[in-house]
Coordinates of C-alpha atoms and ligand atoms in Angstrom, one line a residue:
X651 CA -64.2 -20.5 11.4
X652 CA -66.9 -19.2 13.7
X653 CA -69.6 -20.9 11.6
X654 CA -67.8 -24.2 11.8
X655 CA -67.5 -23.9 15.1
X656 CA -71.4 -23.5 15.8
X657 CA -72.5 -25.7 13.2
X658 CA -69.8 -28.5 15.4
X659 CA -71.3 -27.4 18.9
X660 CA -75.3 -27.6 16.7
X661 CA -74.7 -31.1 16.2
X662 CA -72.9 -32.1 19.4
X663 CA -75.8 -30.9 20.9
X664 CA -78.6 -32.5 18.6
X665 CA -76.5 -36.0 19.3
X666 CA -77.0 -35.5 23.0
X667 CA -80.7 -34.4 22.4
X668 CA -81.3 -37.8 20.7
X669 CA -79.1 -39.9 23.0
X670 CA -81.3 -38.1 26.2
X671 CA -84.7 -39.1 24.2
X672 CA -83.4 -42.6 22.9
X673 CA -82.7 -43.0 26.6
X674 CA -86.1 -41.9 28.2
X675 CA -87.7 -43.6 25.7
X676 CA -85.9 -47.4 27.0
X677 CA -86.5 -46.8 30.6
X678 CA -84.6 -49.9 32.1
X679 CA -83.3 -50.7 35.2
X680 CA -79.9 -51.1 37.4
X681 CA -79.1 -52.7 40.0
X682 CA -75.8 -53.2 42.3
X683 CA -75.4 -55.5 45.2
X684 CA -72.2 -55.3 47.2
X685 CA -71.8 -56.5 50.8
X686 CA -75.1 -55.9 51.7
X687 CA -75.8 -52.6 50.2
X688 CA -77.9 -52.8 47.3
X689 CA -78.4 -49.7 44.6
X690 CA -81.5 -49.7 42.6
X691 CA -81.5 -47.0 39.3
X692 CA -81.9 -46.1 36.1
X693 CA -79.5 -46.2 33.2
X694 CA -80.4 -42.5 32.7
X695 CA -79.2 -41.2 36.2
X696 CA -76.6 -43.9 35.9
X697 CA -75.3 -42.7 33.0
X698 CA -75.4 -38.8 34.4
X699 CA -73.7 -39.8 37.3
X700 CA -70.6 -41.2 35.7
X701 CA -70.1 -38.0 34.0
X702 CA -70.6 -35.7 37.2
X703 CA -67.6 -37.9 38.1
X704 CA -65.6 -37.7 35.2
X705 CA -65.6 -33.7 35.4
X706 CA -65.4 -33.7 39.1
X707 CA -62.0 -35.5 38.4
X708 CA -60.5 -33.3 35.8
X709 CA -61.8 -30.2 38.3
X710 CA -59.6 -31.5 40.7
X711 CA -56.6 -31.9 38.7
X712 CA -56.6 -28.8 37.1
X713 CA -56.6 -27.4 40.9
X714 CA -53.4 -29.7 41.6
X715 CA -51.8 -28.4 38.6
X716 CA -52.8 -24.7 39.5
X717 CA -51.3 -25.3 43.4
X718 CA -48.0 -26.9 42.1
X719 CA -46.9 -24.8 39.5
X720 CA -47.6 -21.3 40.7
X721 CA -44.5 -20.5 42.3
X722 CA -42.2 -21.4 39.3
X723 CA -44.3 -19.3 37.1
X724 CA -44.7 -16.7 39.5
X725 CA -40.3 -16.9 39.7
X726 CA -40.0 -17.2 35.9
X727 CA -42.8 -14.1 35.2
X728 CA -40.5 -11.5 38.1
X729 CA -36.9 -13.1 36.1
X730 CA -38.5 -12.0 32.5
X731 CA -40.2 -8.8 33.3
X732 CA -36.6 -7.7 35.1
X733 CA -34.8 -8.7 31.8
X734 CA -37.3 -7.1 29.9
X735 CA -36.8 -4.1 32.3
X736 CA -32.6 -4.6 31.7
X737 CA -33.4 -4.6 27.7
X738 CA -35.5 -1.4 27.4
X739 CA -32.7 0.7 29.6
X740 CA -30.3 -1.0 26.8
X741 CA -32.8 0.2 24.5
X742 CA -32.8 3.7 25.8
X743 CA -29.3 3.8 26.6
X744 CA -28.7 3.5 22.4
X745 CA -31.1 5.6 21.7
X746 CA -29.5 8.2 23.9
X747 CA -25.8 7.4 22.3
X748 CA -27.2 8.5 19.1
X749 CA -28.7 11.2 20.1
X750 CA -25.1 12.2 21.9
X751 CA -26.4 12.3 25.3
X752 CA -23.6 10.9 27.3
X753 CA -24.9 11.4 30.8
X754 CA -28.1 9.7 29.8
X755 CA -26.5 7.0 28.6
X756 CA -24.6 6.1 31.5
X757 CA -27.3 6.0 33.6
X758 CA -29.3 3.7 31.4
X759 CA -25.6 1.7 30.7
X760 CA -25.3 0.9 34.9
X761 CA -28.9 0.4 34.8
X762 CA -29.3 -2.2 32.3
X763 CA -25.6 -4.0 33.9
X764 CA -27.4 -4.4 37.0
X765 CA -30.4 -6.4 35.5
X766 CA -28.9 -7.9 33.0
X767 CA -26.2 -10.6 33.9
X768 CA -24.8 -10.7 30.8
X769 CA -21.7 -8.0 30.8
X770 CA -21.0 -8.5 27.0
X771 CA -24.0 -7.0 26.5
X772 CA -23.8 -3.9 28.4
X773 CA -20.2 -3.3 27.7
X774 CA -20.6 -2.0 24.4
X775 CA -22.9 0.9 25.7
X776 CA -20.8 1.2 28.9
X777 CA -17.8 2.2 26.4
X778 CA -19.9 4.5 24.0
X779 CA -21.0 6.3 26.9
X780 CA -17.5 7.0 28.4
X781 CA -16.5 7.9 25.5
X782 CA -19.3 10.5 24.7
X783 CA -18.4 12.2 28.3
X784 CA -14.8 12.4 27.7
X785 CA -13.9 9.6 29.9
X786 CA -11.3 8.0 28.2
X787 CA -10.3 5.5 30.9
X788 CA -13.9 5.0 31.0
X789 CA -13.8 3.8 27.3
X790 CA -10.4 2.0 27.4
X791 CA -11.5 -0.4 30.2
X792 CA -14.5 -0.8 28.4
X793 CA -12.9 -2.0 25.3
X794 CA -10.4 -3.9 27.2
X795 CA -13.0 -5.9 29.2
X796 CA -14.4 -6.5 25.5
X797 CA -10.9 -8.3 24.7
X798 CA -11.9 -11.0 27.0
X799 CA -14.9 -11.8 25.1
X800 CA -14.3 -14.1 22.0
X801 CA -17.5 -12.2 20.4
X802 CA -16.7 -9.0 21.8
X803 CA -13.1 -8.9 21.3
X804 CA -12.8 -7.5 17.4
X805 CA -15.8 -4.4 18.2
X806 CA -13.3 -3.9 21.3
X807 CA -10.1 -4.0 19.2
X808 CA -12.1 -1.2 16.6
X809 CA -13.0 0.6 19.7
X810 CA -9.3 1.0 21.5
X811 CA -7.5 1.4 17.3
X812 CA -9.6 4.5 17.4
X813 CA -8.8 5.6 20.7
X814 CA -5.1 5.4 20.2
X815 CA -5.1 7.6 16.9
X816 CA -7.2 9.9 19.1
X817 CA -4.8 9.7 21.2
X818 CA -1.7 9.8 18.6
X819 CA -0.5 6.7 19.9
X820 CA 0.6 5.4 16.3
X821 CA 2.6 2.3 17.2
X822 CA 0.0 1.2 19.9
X823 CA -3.2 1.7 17.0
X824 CA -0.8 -0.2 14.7
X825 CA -0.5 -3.1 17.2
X826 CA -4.3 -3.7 17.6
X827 CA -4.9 -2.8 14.4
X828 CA -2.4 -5.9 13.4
X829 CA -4.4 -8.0 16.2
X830 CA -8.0 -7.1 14.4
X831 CA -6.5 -8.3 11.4
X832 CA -5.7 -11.3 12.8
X833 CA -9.0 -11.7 13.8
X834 CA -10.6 -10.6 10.5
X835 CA -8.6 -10.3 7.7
X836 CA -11.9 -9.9 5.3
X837 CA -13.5 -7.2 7.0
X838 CA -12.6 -3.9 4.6
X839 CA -11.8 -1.3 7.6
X840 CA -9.4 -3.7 9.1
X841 CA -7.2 -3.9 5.8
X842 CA -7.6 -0.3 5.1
X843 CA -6.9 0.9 8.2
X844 CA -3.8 -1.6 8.9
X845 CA -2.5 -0.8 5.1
X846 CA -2.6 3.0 6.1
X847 CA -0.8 2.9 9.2
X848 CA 1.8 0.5 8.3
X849 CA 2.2 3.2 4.9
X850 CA 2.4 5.8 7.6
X851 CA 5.4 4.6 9.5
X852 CA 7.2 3.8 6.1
X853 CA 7.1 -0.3 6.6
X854 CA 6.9 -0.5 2.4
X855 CA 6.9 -4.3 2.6
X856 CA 4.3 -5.3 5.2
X857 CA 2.1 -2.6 3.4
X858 CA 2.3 -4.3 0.4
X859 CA 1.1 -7.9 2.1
X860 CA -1.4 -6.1 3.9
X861 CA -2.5 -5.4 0.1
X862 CA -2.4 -8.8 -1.1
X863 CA -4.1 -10.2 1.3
X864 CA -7.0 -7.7 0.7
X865 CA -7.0 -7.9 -2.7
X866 CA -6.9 -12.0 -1.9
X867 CA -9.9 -11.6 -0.2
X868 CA -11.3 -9.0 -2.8
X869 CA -11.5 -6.1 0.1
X870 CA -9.5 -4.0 -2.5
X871 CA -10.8 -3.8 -5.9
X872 CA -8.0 -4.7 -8.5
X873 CA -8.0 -1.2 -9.9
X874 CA -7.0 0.1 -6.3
X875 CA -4.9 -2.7 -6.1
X876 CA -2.5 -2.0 -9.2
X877 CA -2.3 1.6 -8.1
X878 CA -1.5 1.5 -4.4
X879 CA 1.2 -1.1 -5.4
X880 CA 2.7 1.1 -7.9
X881 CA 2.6 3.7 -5.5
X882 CA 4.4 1.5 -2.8
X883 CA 6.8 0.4 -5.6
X884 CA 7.8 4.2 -5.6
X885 CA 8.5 4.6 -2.5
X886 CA 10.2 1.5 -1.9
X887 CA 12.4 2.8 -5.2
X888 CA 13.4 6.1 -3.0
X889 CA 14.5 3.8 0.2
X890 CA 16.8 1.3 -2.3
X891 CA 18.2 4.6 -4.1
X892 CA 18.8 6.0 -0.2
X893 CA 20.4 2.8 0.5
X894 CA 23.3 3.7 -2.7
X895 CA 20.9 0.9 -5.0
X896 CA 20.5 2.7 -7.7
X897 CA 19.6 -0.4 -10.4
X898 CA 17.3 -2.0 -8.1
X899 CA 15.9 1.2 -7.2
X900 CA 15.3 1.9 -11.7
X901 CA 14.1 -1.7 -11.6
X902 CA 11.5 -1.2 -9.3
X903 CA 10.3 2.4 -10.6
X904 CA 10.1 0.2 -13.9
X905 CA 8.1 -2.1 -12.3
X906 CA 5.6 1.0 -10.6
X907 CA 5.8 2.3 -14.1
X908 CA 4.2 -1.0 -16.0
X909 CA 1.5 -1.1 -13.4
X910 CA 0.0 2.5 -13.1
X911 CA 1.6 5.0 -15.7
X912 CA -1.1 7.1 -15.6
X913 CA 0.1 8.3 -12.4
X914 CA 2.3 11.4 -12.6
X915 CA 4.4 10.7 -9.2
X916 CA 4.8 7.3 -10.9
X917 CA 6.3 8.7 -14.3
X918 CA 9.0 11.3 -12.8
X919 CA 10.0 8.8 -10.5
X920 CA 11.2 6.4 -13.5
X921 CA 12.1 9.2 -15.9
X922 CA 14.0 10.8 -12.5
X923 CA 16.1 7.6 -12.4
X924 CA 16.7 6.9 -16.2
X925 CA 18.3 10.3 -16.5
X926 CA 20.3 9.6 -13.2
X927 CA 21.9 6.3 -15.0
X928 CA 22.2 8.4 -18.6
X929 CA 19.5 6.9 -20.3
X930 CA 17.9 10.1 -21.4
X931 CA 16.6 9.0 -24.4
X932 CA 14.2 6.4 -22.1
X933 CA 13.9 9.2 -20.1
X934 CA 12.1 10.9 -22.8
X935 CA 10.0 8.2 -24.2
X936 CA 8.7 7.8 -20.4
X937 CA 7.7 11.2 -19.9
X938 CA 5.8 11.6 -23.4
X939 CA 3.5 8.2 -22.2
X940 CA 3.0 10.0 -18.8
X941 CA 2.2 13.2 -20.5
X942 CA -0.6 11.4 -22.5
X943 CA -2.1 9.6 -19.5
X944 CA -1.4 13.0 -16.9
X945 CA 0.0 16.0 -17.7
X946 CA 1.9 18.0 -14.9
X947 CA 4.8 21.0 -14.7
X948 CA 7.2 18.3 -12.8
X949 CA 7.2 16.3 -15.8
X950 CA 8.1 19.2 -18.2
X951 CA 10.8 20.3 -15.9
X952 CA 12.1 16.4 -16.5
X953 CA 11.5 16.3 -20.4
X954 CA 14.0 19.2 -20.8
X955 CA 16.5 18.2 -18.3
X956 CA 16.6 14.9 -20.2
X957 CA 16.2 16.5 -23.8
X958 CA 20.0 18.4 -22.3
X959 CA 19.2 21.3 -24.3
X960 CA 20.0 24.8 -22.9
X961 CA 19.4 27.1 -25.5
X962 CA 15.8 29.0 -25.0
X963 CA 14.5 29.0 -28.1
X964 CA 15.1 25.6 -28.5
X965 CA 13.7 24.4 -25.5
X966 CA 10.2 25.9 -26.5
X967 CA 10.6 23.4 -29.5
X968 CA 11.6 20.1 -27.2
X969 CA 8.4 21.5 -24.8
X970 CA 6.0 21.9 -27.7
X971 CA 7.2 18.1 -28.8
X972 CA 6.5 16.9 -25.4
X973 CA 2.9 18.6 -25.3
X974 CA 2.0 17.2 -28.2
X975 CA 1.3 14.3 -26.5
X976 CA -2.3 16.0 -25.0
X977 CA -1.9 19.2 -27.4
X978 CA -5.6 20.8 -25.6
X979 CA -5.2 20.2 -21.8
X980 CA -4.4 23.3 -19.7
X981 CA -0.8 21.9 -18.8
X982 CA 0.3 21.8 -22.1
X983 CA -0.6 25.4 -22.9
X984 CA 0.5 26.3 -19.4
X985 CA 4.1 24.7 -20.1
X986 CA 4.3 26.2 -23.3
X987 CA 3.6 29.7 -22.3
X988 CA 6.1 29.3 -19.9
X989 CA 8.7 28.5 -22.0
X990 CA 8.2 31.1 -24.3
X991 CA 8.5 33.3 -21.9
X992 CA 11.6 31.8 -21.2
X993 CA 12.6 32.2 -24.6
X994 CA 11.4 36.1 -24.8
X995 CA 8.7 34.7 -26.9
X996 CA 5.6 37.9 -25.2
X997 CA 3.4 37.3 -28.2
X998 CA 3.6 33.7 -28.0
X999 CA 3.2 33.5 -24.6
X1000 CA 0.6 35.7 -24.4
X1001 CA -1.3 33.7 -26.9
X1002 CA -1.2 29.8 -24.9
X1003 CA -2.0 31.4 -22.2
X1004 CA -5.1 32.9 -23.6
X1005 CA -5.3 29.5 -24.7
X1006 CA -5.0 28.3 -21.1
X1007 CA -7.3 30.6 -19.5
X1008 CA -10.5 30.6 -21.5
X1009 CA -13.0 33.0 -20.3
X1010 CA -12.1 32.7 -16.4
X1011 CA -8.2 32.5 -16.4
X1012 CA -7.1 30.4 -13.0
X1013 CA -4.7 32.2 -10.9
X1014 CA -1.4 30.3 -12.2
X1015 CA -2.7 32.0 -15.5
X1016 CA -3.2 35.9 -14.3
X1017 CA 0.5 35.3 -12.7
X1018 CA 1.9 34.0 -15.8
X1019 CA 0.0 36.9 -17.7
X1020 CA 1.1 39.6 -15.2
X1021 CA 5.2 38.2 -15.6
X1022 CA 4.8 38.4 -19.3
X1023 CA 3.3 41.9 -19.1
X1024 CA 5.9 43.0 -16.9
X1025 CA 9.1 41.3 -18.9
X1026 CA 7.9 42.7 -22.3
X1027 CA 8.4 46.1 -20.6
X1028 CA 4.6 46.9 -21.4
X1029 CA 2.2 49.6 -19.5
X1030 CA 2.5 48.9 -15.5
X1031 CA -1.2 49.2 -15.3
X1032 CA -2.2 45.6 -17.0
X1033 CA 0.7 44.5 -14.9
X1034 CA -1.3 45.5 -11.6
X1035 CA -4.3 44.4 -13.8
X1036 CA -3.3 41.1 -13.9
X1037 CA -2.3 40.8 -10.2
X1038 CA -5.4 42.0 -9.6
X1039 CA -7.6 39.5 -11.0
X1040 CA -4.9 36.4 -9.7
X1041 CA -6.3 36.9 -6.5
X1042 CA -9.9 36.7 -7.1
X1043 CA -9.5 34.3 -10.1
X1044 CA -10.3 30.9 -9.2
X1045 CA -8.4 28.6 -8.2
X1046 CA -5.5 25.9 -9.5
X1047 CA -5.2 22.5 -10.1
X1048 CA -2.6 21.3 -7.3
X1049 CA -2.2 17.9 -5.3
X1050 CA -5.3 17.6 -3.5
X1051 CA -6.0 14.7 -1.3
X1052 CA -9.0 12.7 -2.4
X1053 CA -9.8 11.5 1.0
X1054 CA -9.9 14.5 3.1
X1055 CA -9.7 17.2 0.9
X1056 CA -6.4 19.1 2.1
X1057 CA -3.9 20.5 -0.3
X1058 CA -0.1 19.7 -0.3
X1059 CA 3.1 21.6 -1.8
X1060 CA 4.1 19.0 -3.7
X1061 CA 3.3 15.1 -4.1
X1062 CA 3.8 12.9 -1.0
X1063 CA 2.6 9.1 -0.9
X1064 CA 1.1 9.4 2.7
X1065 CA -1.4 12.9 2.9
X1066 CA -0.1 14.9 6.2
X1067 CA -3.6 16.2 6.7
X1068 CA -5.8 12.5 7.3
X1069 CA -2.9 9.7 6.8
X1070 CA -4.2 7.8 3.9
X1071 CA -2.2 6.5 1.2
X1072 CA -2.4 7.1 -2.5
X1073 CA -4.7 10.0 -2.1
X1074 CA -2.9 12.7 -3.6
X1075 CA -4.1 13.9 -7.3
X1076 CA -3.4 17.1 -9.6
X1077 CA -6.7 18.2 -9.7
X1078 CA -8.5 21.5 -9.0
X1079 CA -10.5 22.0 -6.2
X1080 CA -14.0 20.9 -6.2
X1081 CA -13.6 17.4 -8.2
X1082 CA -14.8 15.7 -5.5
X1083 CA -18.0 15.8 -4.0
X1084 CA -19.7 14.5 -1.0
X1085 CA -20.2 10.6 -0.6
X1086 CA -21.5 11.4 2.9
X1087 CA -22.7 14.4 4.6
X1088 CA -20.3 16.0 6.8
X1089 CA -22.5 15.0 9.8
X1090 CA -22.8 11.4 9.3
X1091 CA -18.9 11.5 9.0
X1092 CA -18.6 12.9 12.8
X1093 CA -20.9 10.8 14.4
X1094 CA -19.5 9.2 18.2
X1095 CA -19.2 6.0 17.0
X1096 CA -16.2 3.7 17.1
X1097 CA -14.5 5.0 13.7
X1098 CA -10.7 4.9 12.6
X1099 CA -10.2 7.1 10.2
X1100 CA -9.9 5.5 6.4
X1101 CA -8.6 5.8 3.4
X1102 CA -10.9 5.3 0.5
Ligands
ZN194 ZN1 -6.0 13.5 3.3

């Protein structure tokens, strides 16, 4: 580029050379007469004049230019370097949200307001920072001046949902929740969160077209999909049975059942129900499928109440029928062991629980092991033996909540401990794992809490 550029200004230069030569060399002369002044020259100084006067002319209109359009620059270069001044205390009022500096960032947050005229802007920080010093009307006005903003107003609706559940105001989180859905019905923490809390107030129905319209939109995967609406098919099965329903109430468990056997709350419900209205032989056929897919005591407990059979020795034969289903899982050694002990059956008992407990027996196991010990009438020391090592053994499969972790009595659709739906499996502890370290899971920002 450089090169070019000399080589251009070598020949401009050589031209003018020649011109200034060719010139000299054909002296001739001018003359101009007019009214009674008369000019005598050369073409040479002529010609030099002319352009003397040509840049004289574009001096002087550079300098007008320079003497007109100072002031407006001057106005335009103070109105930038004051928003660029309003932008970096934005900047640094972030930066000091995410560091959790609350104090900081309210001092950058009225900062930037005041050079900054656009409020939308600001707003967001003004409410992070009230709500990292505690000042929840602070926040809430925040958030609430964000409603008035058609851009603004969904991050305002996320910021006062989360607020109320703070604040354990369910019904008013439910209400913006169902305004942010309005809003935007495709955005995944919207139907998740709306789903949950209508689950979590029992409104079955308006749950279940919260789910279709995710899984219209594809927020919900179908897998999810089926699942949650089996689960929300059991429940809705309880409220007609509570209502005196009781074939509507088997109709829909029937339904739950078709979509998501391989859940156990799923399976009793249906089997629960056919034995209610007789059918026990259904009953049966039910909780064999469900044994296959998920093995669990509750369903045992069914089996034989719908098998009618009272004698013990008997029922260890209906129980081994039933586990035969999933002859190798722990539940189905666990079950039979227990009705051999039911039955008087020590050796037997002894033996599927061995079965059961592998080289580290669980807890449920060393309990099972110390009752048998202690029914068979056997030496008091492996009873205490047993006890010993229940409560250092590890732990049990029970109905854990996949969400937040918390362990529950018995099966529930809505977990007690985080709200979400559908969370509940028989597992044992430790089945989980970390999608995200516990940190990033507490950070200030606007979160509701959600299922997954
Ligand atoms: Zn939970």
């Amino acid at each position: 580029m450089t090169l070019l550029r000399t080589l251009i200004w070598f020949a401009v230069a050589a031209v003018a050379m020649l011109g200034a030569v060719w010139l000299a060399e054909r002296p001739g002369n001018v003359t101009v007469e007019w009214r009674g002044w008369r000019l005598d020259t050369s073409v040479g100084v002529l010609l030099v004049a002319v352009a003397i006067l040509i840049l004289l002319g574009v001096a002087l209109w550079l300098l007008y230019r320079w003497i007109v359009g100072a002031p407006g620059a001057l106005i335009e270069g103070w109105g930038d370097s004051r928003r660029r001044r309003g932008y970096r205390e934005l900047t640094q009022g972030l930066a000091a949200v995410a560091a959790g500096d609350g104090g900081e960032a309210q001092r950058h947050a009225r900062k930037a307001e005041q050079l900054l005229a656009e409020p939308q802007l600001t707003l967001l920080l003004s409410a992070q920072a009230a709500q990292l010093t505690g000042d929840r009307d602070g926040s809430r006005r925040a958030f609430n001046a964000m409603l008035e903003d058609e851009q603004m107003a969904f991050l305002g609706l996320r910021g006062l949902i989360a607020q109320s559940l703070r604040d354990g105001d369910q019904a008013q989180a439910l209400s913006y929740a169902e305004r942010a859905f309005k809003l935007r019905p495709q955005t995944p923490w919207v139907v998740h969160s709306l789903f949950d809390m209508q689950a979590q107030i029992g409104r079955w129905r308006e749950a279940q077209e919260t789910l279709d319209a995710g899984l219209r939109r594809k927020v919900v995967t179908q897998d999810k999909g089926r699942t949650l609406k089996a689960l929300l098919l059991v429940e809705r099965s309880r409220a007609t049975e509570r209502d005196g329903s009781e074939a509507d109430a088997l109709a829909l468990a029937r339904e739950a059942f078709g979509l998501a056997p391989e859940r156990i709350a799923v399976s009793s419900r249906l089997a629960e129900l056919q034995i209610k209205a007789g059918d026990g032989r259904r009953a049966l056929r039910t909780l064999e499928r469900g044994w296959a897919l998920a093995p669990h005591p509750d369903l045992t407990a069914l089996y034989l109440k719908a098998s009618g059979e009272n004698d013990p020795l008997k029922r260890v034969g209906i129980v081994r029928k039933l586990v035969a289903q999933k002859p190798d899982d722990l539940e189905s050694n666990l079950a039979l062991a227990q009705a051999a002990l039911d039955a008087g059956l020590w050796g037997e008992a002894r033996r599927y629980l061995d079965a059961a407990g592998g080289t580290s027996p669980s807890a449920r196991v060393c309990r099972l092991m110390a009752e048998v010990e202690e029914r068979a009438q056997s030496d008091q020391a492996k009873v205490h033996e047993w006890l010993a090592r229940a409560a250092t053994a590890p732990a049990d499969r029970a109905w854990r909540c996949s969400a937040c972790g918390a362990q529950h009595e018995s099966w529930r659709s809505v977990c007690e401990s985080c709200g979400a739906f559908g969370t509940l499996h028989w597992r044992a502890p430790g089945t989980y794992g970390h999608i995200l370290p516990p940190e990033v899971q507490q950070t200030p920002a606007l979160q509701a809490p959600l299922s997954s």
